[in-house]
Amino acid sequence: QVQLVQSGGGLVQAGSSLRLSCAASGLTFTSYTMGWFRQAPGKEREFVAAITWSHSRIDYGDSVKGRFTISRDNPRNTVYLQMSSLKPEDTAVYYCAASLGGVVRYKRDEYNIWGQGTQVTVSS
């Protein structure tokens, strides 16, 4: 069974750091670009970051550049999102996602496997 299982998240104060994890199973992890998206209430799901299987390409959404870091541990089939200098506007449900292939993808419909989502709430 192909699945992405997320962990991490929670309630933190502005300026804090938090790390999200996403463990993949049932797929060949190194065949996939991994991404993170987020969705705030009443808003569209937004691209946050993505990393190719070889780490050769990494990219971030403009709103998180310089504050968030995506990484992956291929032997552990896990992708991470390290979030620093968190702001109240980072409050959202965060999703990890997998896209078959070796390029960075930015659109929600280019990812076909999704994690269950995890809530991140940043208080001011």
PDB file of C-alpha atoms in Angstrom, residues 36-81:
ATOM      1  CA  TRP A  36       5.334  20.239   0.710  1.00  0.00           C
ATOM      2  CA  PHE A  37       2.170  22.266   0.297  1.00  0.00           C
ATOM      3  CA  ARG A  38      -0.005  24.117   2.775  1.00  0.00           C
ATOM      4  CA  GLN A  39      -3.592  25.217   2.925  1.00  0.00           C
ATOM      5  CA  ALA A  40      -4.991  27.897   5.187  1.00  0.00           C
ATOM      6  CA  PRO A  41      -8.737  28.182   5.840  1.00  0.00           C
ATOM      7  CA  GLY A  42     -10.524  29.666   2.862  1.00  0.00           C
ATOM      8  CA  LYS A  43      -7.405  29.664   0.698  1.00  0.00           C
ATOM      9  CA  GLU A  44      -6.020  27.570  -2.120  1.00  0.00           C
ATOM     10  CA  ARG A  45      -3.425  24.904  -1.443  1.00  0.00           C
ATOM     11  CA  GLU A  46      -0.068  26.649  -1.795  1.00  0.00           C
ATOM     12  CA  PHE A  47       3.315  25.314  -2.904  1.00  0.00           C
ATOM     13  CA  VAL A  48       5.878  25.474  -0.105  1.00  0.00           C
ATOM     14  CA  ALA A  49       8.943  23.501  -1.201  1.00  0.00           C
ATOM     15  CA  ALA A  50      10.130  20.601  -3.313  1.00  0.00           C
ATOM     16  CA  ILE A  51      13.252  18.471  -3.638  1.00  0.00           C
ATOM     17  CA  THR A  52      14.281  16.053  -6.337  1.00  0.00           C
ATOM     18  CA  TRP A  53      15.418  12.533  -5.493  1.00  0.00           C
ATOM     19  CA  SER A  54      19.105  13.364  -5.989  1.00  0.00           C
ATOM     20  CA  HIS A  55      18.896  16.657  -4.032  1.00  0.00           C
ATOM     21  CA  SER A  56      20.091  18.321  -7.227  1.00  0.00           C
ATOM     22  CA  ARG A  57      17.113  20.654  -7.418  1.00  0.00           C
ATOM     23  CA  ILE A  58      15.385  22.362  -4.517  1.00  0.00           C
ATOM     24  CA  ASP A  59      12.969  25.226  -4.649  1.00  0.00           C
ATOM     25  CA  TYR A  60      10.718  27.168  -2.305  1.00  0.00           C
ATOM     26  CA  GLY A  61       7.646  29.294  -2.434  1.00  0.00           C
ATOM     27  CA  ASP A  62       8.381  33.012  -2.156  1.00  0.00           C
ATOM     28  CA  SER A  63       6.669  33.325   1.209  1.00  0.00           C
ATOM     29  CA  VAL A  64       8.989  30.802   2.905  1.00  0.00           C
ATOM     30  CA  LYS A  65      12.317  31.383   1.193  1.00  0.00           C
ATOM     31  CA  GLY A  66      15.099  31.902   3.697  1.00  0.00           C
ATOM     32  CA  ARG A  67      13.017  30.516   6.578  1.00  0.00           C
ATOM     33  CA  PHE A  68      12.110  26.949   5.576  1.00  0.00           C
ATOM     34  CA  THR A  69      14.422  24.129   4.531  1.00  0.00           C
ATOM     35  CA  ILE A  70      13.385  20.957   2.782  1.00  0.00           C
ATOM     36  CA  SER A  71      15.555  17.848   2.954  1.00  0.00           C
ATOM     37  CA  ARG A  72      15.224  14.144   2.387  1.00  0.00           C
ATOM     38  CA  ASP A  73      16.842  10.990   3.702  1.00  0.00           C
ATOM     39  CA  ASN A  74      16.552   8.459   0.908  1.00  0.00           C
ATOM     40  CA  PRO A  75      17.645   5.388   2.927  1.00  0.00           C
ATOM     41  CA  ARG A  76      14.912   6.245   5.441  1.00  0.00           C
ATOM     42  CA  ASN A  77      12.319   7.080   2.759  1.00  0.00           C
ATOM     43  CA  THR A  78      11.614  10.309   4.596  1.00  0.00           C
ATOM     44  CA  VAL A  79      11.321  13.964   3.657  1.00  0.00           C
ATOM     45  CA  TYR A  80      11.528  16.804   6.148  1.00  0.00           C
ATOM     46  CA  LEU A  81      10.456  20.411   6.325  1.00  0.00           C
TER      47      LEU A  81
END
